[in-house]
JSON list of C-alpha atoms in Angstrom, two decimals:
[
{"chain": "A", "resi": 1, "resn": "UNK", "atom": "CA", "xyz": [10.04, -15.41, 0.31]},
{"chain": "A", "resi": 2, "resn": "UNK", "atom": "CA", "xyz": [9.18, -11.59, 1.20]},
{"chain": "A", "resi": 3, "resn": "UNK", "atom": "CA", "xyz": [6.82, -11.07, 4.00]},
{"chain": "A", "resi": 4, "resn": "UNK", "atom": "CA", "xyz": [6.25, -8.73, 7.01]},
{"chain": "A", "resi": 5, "resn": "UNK", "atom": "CA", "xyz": [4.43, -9.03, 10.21]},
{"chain": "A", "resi": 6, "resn": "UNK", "atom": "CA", "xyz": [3.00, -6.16, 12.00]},
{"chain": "A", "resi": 7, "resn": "UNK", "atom": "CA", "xyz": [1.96, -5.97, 15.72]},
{"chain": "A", "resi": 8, "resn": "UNK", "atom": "CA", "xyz": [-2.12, -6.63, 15.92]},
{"chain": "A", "resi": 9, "resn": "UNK", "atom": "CA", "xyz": [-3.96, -3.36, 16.40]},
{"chain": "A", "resi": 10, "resn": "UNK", "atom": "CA", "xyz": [-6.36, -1.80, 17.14]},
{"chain": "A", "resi": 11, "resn": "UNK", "atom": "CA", "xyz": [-4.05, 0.30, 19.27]},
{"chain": "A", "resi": 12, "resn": "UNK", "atom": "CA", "xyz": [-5.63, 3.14, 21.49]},
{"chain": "A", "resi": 13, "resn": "UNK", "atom": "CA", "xyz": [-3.53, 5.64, 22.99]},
{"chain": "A", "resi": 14, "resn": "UNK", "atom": "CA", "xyz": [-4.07, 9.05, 25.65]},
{"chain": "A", "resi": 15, "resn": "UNK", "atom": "CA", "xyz": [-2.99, 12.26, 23.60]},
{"chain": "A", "resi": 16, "resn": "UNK", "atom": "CA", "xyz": [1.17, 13.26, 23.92]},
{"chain": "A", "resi": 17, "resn": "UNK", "atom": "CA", "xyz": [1.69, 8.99, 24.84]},
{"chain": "A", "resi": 18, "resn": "UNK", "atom": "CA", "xyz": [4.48, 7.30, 23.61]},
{"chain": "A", "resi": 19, "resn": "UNK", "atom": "CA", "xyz": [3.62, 5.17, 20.27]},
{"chain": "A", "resi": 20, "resn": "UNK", "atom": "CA", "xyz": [5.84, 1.94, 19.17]},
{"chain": "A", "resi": 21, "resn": "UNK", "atom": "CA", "xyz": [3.89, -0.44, 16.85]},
{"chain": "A", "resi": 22, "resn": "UNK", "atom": "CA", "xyz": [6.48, -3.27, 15.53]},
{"chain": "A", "resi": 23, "resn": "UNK", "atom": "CA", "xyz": [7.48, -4.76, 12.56]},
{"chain": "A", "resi": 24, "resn": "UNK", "atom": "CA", "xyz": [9.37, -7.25, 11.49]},
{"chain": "A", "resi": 25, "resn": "UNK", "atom": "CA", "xyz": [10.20, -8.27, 7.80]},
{"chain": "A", "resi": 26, "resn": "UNK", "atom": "CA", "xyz": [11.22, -11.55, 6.14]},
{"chain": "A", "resi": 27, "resn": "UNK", "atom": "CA", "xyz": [13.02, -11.11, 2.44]},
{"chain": "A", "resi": 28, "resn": "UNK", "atom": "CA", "xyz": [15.94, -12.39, 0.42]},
{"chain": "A", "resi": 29, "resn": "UNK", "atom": "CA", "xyz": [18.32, -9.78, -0.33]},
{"chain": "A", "resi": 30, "resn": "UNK", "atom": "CA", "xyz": [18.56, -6.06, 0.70]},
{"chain": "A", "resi": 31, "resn": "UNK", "atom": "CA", "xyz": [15.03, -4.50, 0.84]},
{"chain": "A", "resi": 32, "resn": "UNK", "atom": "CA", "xyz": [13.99, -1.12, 1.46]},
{"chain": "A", "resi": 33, "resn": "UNK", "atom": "CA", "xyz": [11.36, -0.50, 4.32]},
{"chain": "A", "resi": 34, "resn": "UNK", "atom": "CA", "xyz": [8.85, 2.16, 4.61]},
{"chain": "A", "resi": 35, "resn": "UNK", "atom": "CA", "xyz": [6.19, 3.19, 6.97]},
{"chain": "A", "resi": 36, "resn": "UNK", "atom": "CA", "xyz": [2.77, 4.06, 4.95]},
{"chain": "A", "resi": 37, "resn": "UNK", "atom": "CA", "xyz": [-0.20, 6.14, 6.80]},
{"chain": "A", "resi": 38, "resn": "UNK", "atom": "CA", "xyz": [-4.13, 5.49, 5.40]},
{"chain": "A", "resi": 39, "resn": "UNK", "atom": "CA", "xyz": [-6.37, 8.27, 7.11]},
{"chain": "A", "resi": 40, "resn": "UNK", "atom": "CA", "xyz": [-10.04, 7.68, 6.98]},
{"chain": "A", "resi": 41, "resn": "UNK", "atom": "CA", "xyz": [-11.29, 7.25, 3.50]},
{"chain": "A", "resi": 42, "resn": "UNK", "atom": "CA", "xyz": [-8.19, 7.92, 1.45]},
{"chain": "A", "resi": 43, "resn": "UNK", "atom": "CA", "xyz": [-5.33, 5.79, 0.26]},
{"chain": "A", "resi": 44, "resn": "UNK", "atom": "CA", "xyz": [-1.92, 5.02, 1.48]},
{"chain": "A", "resi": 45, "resn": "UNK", "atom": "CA", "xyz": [0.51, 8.38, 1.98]},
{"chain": "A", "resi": 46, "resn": "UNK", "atom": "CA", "xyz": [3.96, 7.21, 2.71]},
{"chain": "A", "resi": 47, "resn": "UNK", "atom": "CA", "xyz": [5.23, 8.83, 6.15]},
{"chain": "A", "resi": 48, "resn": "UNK", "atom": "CA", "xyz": [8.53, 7.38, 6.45]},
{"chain": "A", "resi": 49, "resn": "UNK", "atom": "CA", "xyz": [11.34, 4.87, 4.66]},
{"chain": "A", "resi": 50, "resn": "UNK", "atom": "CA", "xyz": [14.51, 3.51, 4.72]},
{"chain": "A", "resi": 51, "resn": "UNK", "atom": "CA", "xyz": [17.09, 1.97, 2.02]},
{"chain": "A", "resi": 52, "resn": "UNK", "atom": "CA", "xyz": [20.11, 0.14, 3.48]},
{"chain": "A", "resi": 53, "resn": "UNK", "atom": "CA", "xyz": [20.84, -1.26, 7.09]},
{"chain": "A", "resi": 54, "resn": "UNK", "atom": "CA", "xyz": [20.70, 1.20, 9.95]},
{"chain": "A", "resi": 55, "resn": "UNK", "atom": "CA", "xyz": [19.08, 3.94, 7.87]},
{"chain": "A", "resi": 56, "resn": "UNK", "atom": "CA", "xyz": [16.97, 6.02, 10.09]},
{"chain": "A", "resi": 57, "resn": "UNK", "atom": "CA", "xyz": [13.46, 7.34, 8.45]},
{"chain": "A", "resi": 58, "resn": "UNK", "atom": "CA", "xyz": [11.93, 10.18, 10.26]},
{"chain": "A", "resi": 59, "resn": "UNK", "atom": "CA", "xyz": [8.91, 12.20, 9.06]},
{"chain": "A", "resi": 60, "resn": "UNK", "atom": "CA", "xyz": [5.98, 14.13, 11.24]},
{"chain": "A", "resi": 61, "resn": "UNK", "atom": "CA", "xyz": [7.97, 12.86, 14.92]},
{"chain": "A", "resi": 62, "resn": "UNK", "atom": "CA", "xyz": [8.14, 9.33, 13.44]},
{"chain": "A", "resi": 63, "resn": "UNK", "atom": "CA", "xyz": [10.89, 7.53, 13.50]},
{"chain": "A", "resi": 64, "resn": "UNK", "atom": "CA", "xyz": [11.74, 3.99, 12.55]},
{"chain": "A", "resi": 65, "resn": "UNK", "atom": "CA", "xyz": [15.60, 2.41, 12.68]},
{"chain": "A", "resi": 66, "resn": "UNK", "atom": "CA", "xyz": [16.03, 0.05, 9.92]},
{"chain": "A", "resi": 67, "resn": "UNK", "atom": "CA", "xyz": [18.12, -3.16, 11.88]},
{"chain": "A", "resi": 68, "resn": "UNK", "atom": "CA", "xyz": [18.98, -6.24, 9.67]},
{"chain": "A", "resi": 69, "resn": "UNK", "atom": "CA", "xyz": [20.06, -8.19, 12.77]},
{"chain": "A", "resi": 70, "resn": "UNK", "atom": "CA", "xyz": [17.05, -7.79, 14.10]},
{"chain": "A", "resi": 71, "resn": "UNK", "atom": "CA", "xyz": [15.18, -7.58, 10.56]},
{"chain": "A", "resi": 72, "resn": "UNK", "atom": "CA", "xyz": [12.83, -5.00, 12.00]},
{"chain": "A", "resi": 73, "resn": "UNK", "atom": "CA", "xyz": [11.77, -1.82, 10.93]},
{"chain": "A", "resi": 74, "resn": "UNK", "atom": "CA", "xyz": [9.58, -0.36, 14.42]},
{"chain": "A", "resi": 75, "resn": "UNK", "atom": "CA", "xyz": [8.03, 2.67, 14.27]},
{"chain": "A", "resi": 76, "resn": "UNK", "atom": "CA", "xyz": [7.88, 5.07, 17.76]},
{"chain": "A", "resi": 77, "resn": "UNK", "atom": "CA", "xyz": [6.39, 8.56, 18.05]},
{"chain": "A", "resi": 78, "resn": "UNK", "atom": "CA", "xyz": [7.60, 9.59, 21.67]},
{"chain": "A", "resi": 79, "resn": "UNK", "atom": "CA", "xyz": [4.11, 12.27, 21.44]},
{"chain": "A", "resi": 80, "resn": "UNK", "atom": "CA", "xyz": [1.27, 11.53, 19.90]},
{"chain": "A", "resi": 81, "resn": "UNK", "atom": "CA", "xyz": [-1.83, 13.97, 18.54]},
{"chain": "A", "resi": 82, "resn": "UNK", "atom": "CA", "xyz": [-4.98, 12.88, 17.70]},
{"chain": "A", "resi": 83, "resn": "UNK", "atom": "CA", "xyz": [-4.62, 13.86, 14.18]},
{"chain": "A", "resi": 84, "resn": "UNK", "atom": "CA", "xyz": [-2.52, 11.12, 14.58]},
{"chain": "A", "resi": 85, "resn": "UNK", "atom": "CA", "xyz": [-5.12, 8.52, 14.49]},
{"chain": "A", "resi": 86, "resn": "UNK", "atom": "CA", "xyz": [-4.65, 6.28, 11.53]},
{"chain": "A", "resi": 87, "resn": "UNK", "atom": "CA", "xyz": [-4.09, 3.24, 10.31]},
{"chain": "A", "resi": 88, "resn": "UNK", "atom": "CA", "xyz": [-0.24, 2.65, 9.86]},
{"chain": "A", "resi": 89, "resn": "UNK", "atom": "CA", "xyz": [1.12, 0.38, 7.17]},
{"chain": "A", "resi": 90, "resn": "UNK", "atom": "CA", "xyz": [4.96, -1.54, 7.57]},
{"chain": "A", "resi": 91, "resn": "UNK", "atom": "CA", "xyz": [5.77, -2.78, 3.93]},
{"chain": "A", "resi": 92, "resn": "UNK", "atom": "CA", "xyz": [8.97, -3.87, 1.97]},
{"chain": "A", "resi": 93, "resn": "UNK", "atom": "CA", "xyz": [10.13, -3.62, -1.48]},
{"chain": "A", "resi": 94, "resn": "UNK", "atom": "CA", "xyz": [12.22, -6.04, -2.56]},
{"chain": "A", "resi": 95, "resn": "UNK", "atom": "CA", "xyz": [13.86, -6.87, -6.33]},
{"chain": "A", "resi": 96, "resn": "UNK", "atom": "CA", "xyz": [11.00, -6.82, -9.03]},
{"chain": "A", "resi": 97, "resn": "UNK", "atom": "CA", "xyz": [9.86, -3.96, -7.64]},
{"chain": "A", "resi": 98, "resn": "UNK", "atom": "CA", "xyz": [7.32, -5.54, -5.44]},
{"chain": "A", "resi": 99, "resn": "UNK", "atom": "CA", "xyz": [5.93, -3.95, -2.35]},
{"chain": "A", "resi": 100, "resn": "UNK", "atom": "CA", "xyz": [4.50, -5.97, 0.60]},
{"chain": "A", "resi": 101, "resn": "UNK", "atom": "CA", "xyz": [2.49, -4.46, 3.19]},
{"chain": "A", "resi": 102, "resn": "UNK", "atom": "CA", "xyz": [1.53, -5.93, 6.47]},
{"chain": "A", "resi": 103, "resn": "UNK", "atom": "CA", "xyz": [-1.74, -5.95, 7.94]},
{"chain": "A", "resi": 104, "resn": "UNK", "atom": "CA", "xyz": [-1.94, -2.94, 9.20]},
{"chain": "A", "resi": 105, "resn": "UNK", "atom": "CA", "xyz": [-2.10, -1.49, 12.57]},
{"chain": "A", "resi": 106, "resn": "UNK", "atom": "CA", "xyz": [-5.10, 0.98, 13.33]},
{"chain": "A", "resi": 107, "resn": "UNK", "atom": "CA", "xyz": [-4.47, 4.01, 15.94]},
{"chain": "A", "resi": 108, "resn": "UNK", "atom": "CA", "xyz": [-6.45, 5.83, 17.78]},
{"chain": "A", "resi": 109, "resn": "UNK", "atom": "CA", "xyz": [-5.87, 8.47, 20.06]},
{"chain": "A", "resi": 110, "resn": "UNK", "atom": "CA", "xyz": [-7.99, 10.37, 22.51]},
{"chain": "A", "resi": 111, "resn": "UNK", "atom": "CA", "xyz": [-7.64, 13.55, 23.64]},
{"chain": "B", "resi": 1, "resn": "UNK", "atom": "CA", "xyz": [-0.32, 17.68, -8.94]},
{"chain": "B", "resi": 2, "resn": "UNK", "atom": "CA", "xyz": [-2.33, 14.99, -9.66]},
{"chain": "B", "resi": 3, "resn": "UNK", "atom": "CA", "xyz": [-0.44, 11.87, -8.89]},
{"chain": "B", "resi": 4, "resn": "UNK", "atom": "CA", "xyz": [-2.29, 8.80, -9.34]},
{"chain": "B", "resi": 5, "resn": "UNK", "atom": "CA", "xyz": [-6.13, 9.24, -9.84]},
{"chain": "B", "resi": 6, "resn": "UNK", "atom": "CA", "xyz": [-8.98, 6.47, -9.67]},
{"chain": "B", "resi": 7, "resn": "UNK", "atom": "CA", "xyz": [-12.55, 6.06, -10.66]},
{"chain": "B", "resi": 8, "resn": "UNK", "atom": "CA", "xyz": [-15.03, 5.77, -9.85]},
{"chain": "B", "resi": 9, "resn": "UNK", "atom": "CA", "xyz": [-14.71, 6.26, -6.03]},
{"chain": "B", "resi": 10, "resn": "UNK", "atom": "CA", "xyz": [-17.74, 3.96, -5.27]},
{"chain": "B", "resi": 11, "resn": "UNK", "atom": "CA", "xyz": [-19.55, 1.10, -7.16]},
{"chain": "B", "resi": 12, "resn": "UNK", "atom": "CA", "xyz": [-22.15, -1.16, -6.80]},
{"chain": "B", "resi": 13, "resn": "UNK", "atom": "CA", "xyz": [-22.32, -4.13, -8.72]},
{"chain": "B", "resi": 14, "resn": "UNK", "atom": "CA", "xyz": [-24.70, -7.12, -9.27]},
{"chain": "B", "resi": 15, "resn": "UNK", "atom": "CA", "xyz": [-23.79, -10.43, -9.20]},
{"chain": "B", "resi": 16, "resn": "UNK", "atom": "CA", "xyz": [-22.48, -11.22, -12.72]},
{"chain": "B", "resi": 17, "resn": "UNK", "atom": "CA", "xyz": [-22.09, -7.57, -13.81]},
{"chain": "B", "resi": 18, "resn": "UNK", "atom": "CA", "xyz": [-18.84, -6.51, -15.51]},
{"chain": "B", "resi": 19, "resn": "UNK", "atom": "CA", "xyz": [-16.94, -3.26, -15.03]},
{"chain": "B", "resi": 20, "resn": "UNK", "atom": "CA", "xyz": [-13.12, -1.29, -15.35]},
{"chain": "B", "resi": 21, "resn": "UNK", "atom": "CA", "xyz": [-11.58, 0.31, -12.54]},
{"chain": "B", "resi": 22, "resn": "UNK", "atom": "CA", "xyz": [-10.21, 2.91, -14.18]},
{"chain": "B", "resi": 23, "resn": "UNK", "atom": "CA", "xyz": [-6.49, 4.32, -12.89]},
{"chain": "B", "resi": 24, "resn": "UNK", "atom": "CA", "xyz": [-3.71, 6.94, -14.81]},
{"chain": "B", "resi": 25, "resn": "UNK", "atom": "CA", "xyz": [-0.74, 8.93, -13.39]},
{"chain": "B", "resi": 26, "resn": "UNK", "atom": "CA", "xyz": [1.00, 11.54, -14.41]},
{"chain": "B", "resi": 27, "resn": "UNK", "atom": "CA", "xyz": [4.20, 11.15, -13.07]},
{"chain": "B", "resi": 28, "resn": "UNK", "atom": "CA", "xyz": [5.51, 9.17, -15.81]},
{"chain": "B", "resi": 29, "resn": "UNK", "atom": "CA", "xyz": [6.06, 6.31, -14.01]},
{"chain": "B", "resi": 30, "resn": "UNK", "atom": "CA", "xyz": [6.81, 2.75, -15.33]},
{"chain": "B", "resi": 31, "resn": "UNK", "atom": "CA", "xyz": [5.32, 0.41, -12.97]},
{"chain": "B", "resi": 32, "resn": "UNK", "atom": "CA", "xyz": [1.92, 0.65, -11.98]},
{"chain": "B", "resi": 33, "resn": "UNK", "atom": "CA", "xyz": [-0.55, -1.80, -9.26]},
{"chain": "B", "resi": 34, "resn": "UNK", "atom": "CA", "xyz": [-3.49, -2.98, -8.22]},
{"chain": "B", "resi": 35, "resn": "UNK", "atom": "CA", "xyz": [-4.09, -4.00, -4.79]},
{"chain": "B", "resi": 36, "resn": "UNK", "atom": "CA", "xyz": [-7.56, -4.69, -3.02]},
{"chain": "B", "resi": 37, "resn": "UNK", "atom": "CA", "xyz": [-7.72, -4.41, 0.65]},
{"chain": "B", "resi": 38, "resn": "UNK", "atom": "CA", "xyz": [-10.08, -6.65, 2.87]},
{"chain": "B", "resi": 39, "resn": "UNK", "atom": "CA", "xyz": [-10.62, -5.37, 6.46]},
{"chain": "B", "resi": 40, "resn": "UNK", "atom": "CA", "xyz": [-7.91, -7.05, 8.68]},
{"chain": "B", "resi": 41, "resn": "UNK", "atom": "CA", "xyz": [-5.92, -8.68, 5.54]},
{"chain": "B", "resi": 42, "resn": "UNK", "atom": "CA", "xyz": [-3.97, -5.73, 4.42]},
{"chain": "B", "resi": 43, "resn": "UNK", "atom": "CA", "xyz": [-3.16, -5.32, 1.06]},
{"chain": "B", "resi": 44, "resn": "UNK", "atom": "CA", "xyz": [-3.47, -7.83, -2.06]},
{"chain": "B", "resi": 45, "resn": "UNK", "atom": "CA", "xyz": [-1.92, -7.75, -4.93]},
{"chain": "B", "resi": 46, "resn": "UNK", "atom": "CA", "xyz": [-3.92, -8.37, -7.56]},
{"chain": "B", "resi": 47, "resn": "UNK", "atom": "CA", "xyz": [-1.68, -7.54, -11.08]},
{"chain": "B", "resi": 48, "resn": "UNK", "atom": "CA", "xyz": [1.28, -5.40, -11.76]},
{"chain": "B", "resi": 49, "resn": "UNK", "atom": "CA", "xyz": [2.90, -3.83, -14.51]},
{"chain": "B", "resi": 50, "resn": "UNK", "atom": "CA", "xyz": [6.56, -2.72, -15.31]},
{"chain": "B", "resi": 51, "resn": "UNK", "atom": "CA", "xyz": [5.71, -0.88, -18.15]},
{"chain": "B", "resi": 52, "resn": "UNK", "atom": "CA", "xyz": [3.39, -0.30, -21.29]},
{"chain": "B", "resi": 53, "resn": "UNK", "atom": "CA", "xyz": [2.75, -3.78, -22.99]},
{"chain": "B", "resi": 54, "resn": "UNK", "atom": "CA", "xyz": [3.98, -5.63, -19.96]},
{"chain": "B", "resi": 55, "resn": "UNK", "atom": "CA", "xyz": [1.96, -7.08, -17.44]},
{"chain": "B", "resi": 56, "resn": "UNK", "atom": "CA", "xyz": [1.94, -10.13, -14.32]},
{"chain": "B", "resi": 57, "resn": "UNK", "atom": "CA", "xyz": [-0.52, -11.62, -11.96]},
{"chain": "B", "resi": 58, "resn": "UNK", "atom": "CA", "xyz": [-0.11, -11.14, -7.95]},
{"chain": "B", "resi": 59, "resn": "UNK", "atom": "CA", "xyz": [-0.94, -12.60, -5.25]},
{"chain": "B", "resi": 60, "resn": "UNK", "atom": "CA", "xyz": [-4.84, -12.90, -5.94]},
{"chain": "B", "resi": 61, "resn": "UNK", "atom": "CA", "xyz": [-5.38, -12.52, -9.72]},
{"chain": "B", "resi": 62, "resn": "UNK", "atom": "CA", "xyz": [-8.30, -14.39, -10.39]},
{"chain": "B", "resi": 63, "resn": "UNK", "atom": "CA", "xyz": [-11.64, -12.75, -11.66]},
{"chain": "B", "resi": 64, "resn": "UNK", "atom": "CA", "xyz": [-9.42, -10.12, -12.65]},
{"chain": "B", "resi": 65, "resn": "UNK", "atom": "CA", "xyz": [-7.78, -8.64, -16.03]},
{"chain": "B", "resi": 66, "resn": "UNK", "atom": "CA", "xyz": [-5.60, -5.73, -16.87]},
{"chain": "B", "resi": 67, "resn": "UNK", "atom": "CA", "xyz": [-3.80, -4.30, -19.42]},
{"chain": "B", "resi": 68, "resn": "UNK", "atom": "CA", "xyz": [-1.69, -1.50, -20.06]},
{"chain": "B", "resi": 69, "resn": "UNK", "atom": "CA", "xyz": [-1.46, 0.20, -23.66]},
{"chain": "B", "resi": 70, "resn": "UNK", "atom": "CA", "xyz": [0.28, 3.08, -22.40]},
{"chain": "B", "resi": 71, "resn": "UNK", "atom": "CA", "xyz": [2.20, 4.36, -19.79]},
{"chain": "B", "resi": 72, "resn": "UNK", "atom": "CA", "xyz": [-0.13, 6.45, -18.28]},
{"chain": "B", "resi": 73, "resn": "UNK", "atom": "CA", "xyz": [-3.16, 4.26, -17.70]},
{"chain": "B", "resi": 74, "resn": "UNK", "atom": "CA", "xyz": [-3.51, 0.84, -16.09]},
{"chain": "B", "resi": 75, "resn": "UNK", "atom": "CA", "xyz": [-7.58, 0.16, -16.19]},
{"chain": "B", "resi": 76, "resn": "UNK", "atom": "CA", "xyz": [-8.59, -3.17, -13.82]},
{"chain": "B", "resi": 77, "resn": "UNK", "atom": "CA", "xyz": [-11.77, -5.53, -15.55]},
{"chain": "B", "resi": 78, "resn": "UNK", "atom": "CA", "xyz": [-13.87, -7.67, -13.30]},
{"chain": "B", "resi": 79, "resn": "UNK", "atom": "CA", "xyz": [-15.81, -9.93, -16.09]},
{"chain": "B", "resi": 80, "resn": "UNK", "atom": "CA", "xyz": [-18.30, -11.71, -14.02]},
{"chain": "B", "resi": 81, "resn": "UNK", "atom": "CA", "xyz": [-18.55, -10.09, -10.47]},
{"chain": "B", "resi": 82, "resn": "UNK", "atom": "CA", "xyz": [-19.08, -12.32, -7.29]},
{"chain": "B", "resi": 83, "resn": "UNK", "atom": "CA", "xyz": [-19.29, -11.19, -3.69]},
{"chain": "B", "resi": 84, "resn": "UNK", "atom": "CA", "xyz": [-16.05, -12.17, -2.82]},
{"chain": "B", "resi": 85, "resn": "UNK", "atom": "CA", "xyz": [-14.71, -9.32, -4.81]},
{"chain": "B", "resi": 86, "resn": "UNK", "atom": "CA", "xyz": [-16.51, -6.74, -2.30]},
{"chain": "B", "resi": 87, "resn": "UNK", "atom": "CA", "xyz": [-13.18, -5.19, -1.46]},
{"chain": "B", "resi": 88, "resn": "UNK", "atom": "CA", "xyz": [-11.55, -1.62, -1.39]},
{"chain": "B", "resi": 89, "resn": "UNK", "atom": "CA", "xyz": [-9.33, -1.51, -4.88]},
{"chain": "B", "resi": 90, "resn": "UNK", "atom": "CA", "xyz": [-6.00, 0.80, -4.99]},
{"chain": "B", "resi": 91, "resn": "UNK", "atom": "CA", "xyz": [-4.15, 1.65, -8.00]},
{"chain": "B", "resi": 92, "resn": "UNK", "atom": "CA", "xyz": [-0.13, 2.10, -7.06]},
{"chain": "B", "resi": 93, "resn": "UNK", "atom": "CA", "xyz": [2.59, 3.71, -9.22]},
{"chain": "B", "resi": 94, "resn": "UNK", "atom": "CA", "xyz": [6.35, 3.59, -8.58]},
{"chain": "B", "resi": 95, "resn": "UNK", "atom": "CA", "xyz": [9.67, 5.02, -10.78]},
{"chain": "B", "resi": 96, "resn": "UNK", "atom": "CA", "xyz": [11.07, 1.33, -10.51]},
{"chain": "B", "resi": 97, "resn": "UNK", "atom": "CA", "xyz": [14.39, -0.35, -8.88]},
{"chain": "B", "resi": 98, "resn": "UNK", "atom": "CA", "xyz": [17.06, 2.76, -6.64]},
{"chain": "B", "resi": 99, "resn": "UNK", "atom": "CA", "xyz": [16.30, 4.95, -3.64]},
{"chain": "B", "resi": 100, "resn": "UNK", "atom": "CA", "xyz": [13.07, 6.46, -4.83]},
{"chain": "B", "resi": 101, "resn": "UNK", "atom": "CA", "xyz": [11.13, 3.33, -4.93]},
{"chain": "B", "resi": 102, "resn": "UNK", "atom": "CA", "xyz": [8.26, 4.70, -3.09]},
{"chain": "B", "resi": 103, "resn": "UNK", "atom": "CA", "xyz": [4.70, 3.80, -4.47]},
{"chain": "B", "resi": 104, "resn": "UNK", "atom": "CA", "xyz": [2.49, 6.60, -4.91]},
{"chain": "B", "resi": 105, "resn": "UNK", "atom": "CA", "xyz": [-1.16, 5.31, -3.90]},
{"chain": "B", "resi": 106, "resn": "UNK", "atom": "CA", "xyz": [-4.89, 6.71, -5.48]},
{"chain": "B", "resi": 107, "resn": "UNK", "atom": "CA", "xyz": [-7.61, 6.95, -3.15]},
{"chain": "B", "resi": 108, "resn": "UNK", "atom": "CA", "xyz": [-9.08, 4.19, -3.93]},
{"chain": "B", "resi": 109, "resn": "UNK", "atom": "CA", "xyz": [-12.17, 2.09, -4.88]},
{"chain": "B", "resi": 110, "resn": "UNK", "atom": "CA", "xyz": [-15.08, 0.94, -2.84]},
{"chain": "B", "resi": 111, "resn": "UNK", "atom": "CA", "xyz": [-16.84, -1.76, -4.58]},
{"chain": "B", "resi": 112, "resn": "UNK", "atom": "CA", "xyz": [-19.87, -3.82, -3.43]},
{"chain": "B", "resi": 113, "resn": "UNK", "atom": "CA", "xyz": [-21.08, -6.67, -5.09]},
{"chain": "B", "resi": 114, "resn": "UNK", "atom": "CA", "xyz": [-24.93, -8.10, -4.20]}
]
């Protein structure tokens, strides 16, 4: 089946830190991966995705490496802001069209 | 620019109580979603569709109904509310199957049941 496991949060960093939160994915097939951001008291904005096998998405100083043999999908921000506190989604789509979303990972960051 | 657009943004429902989560887009797209989010559980979901006239259950469809008349609007029922549908509800739309697969989310629904 499709699944994807995303580390535990809550994750709370010192302003310009480095960020990883990890994410790994189980699916048949070739899905595409994406990286979705919920800020307080709106709904999901994607931030970052990637389509085939060592496909880098980068968006706002995120990055995440798409690696099959690794069948993870990390994201990293090597400085982070404190308008970067969120809650950071890792999901998959598969065939059907179906998205699944980890758990999320909340993020906060102090100046 | 609206995108996908929800109502209402907060509800508070009785035990037993009916009501429609109401969602439409504008982007023409052909599939549309509902998810519910629980605090630590991610996201749900609840029913999709992949176009006007077409619907299929999730993950966690029951106490729920949808349909979807047109290709615009993709309204959620609860028939007989019950506390374990206190949740936060998003609506979802996506072009379908290729590179721009990305779902486009609505802000969402915050719905208490007592």
């Amino acid at each position: 089946g499709n699944s994807v496991t995303q580390m535990e949060g809550p994750v709370t960093l010192s302003e310009e830190a480095f960020l990883t939160i990890n994410c790994t994915y189980t699916a048949t097939g070739y899905p595409s991966l994406f990286w979705y951001v919920q800020y307080p008291g709106e709904g999901l904005q994607l931030l970052l995705k990637a389509t085939k096998a060592d496909d880098k998405g980068s968006n706002k100083g995120f990055e995440a490496t798409y690696r099959k043999e690794t069948t993870s999908f990390h994201l990293e921000k090597g400085s982070v802001q404190v308008s970067d506190s969120a809650v950071y989604f890792c999901a998959l789509e598969n065939t059907g069209n179906q998205f699944y979303f980890g758990t999320g990972t909340s993020l906060t960051v102090i100046p | 620019n609206a995108g996908v657009t929800q109502t209402p943004k907060f509800r508070i429902l009785k035990i037993g109580q009916s009501m429609t989560l109401q969602c439409t887009q504008d982007m023409n797209h052909n599939y549309m979603y509902w998810y519910r989010q629980d605090p630590g559980m991610g996201l749900k979901l609840i029913y999709y569709s992949v176009g006007a006239g077409i619907t299929d259950k999730g993950e966690v469809p029951n106490g729920y109904n949808v349909s979807r008349s047109t290709t615009e609007d993709f309204p959620l029922r609860l028939e007989l509310a019950a506390p374990s549908q206190t949740s936060v509800y998003f609506c979802a739309s996506s072009w379908g199957q290729g590179l721009n697969t990305e779902a486009f989310f609505g802000q969402g629904t915050r719905l208490t049941v007592v």
